[in-house]
GROMACS .gro file of C-alpha atoms in nm:
model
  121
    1UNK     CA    1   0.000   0.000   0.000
    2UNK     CA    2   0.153   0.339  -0.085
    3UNK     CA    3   0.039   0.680   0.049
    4UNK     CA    4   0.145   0.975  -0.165
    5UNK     CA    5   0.168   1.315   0.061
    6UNK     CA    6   0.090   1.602  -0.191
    7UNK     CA    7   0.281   1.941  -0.038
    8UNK     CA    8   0.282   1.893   0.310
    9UNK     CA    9   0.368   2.277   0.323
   10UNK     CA   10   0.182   2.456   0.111
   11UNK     CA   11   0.469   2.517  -0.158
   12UNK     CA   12   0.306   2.804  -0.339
   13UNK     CA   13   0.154   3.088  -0.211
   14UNK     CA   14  -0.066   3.358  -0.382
   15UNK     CA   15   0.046   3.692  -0.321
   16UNK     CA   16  -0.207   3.949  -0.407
   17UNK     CA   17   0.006   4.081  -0.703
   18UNK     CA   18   0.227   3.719  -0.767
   19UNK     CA   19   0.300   3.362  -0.686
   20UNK     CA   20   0.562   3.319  -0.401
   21UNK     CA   21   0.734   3.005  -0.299
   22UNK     CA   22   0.767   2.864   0.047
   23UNK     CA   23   1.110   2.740   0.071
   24UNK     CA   24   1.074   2.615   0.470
   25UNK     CA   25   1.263   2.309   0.517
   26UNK     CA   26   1.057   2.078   0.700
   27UNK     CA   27   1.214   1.807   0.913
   28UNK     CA   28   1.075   1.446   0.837
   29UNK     CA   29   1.191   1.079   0.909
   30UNK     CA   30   1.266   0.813   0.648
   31UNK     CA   31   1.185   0.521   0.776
   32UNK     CA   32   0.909   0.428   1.054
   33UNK     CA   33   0.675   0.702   1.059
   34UNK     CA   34   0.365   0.641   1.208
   35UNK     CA   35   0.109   0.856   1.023
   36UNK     CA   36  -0.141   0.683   1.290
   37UNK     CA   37  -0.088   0.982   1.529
   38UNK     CA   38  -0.200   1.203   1.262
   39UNK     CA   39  -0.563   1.027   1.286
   40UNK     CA   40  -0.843   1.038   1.498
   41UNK     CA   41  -0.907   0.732   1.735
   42UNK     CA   42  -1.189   0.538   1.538
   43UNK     CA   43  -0.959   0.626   1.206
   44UNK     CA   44  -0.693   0.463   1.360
   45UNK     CA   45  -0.861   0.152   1.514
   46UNK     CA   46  -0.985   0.082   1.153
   47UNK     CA   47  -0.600   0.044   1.017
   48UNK     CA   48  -0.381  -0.253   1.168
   49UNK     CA   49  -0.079  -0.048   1.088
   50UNK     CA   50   0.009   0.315   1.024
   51UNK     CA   51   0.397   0.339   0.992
   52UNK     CA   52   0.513   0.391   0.678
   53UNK     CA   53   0.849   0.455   0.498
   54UNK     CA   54   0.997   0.677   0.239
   55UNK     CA   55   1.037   0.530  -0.120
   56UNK     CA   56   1.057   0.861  -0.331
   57UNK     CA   57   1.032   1.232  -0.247
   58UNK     CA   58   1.022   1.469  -0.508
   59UNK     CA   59   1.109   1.812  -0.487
   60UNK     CA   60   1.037   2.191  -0.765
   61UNK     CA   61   1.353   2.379  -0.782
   62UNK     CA   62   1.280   2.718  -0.970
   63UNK     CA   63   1.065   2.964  -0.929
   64UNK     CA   64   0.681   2.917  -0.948
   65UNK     CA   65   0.428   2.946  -1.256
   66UNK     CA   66   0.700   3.102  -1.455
   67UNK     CA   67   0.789   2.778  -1.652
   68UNK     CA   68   1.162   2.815  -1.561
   69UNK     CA   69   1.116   2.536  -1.259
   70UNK     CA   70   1.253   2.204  -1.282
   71UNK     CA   71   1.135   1.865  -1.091
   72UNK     CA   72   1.366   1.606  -0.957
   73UNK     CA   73   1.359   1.332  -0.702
   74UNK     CA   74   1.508   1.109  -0.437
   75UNK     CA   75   1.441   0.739  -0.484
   76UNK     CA   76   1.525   0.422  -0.291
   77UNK     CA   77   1.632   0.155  -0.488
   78UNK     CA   78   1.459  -0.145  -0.273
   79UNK     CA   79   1.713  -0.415  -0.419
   80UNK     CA   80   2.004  -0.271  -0.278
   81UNK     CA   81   1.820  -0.004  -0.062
   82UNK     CA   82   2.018   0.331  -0.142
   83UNK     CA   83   1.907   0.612  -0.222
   84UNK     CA   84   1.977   0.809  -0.569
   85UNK     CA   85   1.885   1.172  -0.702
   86UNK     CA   86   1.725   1.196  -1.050
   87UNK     CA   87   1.707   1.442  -1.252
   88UNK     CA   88   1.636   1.461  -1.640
   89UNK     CA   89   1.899   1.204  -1.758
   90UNK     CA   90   2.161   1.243  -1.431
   91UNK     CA   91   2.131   1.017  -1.156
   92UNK     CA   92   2.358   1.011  -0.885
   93UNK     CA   93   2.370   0.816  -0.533
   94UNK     CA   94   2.276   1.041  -0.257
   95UNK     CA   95   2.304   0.958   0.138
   96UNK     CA   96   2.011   0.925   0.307
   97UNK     CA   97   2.081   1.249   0.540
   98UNK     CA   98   2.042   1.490   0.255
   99UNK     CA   99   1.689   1.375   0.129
  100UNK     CA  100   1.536   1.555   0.484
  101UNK     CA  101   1.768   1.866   0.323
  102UNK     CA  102   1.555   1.931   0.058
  103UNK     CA  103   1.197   2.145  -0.001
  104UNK     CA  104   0.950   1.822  -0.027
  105UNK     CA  105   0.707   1.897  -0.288
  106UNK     CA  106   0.549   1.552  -0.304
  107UNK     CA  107   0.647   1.212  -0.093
  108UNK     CA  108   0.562   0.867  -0.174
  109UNK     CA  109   0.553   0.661   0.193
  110UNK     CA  110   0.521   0.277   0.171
  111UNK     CA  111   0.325   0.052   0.433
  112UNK     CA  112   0.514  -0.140   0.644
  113UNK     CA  113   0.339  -0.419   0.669
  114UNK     CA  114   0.276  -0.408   0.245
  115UNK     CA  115   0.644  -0.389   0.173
  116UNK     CA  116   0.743  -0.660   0.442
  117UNK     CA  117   0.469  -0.902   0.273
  118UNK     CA  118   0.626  -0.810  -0.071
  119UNK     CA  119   0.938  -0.890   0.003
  120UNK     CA  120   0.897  -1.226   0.120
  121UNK     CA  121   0.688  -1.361  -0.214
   0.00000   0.00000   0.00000
């Protein structure tokens, strides 16, 4: 099961007279976070399990509506379980530190209990 977090901060603001960008760096874990205290009680009694971890997070470097931006993004490669920055035809390992670094624009969280049944197959 995969959640995909859309802008946790809103990334773009409207300015009365432009678009603005909010370039807050927001601190996050990678692995084991448990979206369950984010719910309400009978929310979280429906799911058996609410920790998730970060597969990809992608992130708009640029300025906004001007069509000057670019897009790239930090993967994990689940075979050998590093992590690489893409963008346009470069890719390049990255450590895992410098993915929390960046101004999240979208992140892609795996279940726990998904990617451990996966796995074993």
């Amino acid at each position: 099961m995969v959640l995909i977090v859309y802008s946790v901060l809103q990334r773009f603001n409207n300015n009365t007279f432009f678009v603005e960008k909010n370039t807050t760096i927001v601190n996050f874990p990678i692995k084991n976070f448990d979206f369950g205290e984010l719910l309400t009680e009978p929310v979280r009694k429906r799911h058996k399990c609410t920790v998730y971890d970060l597969i990809a997070n992608v992130i708009h470097d640029g300025e906004p509506g001007t069509g000057k931006g670019t897009y790239r993004v930090f993967v994990l490669h689940k075979g050998t379980s590093k992590w690489f920055e893409m963008q346009d035809l470069h890719v390049t390992e990255v450590l895992p530190q410098m993915i929390t670094l960046s101004e999240s624009y979208i992140q892609i969280w795996e279940r726990q209990d998904y990617s451990a049944s996966t796995s074993n197959s």
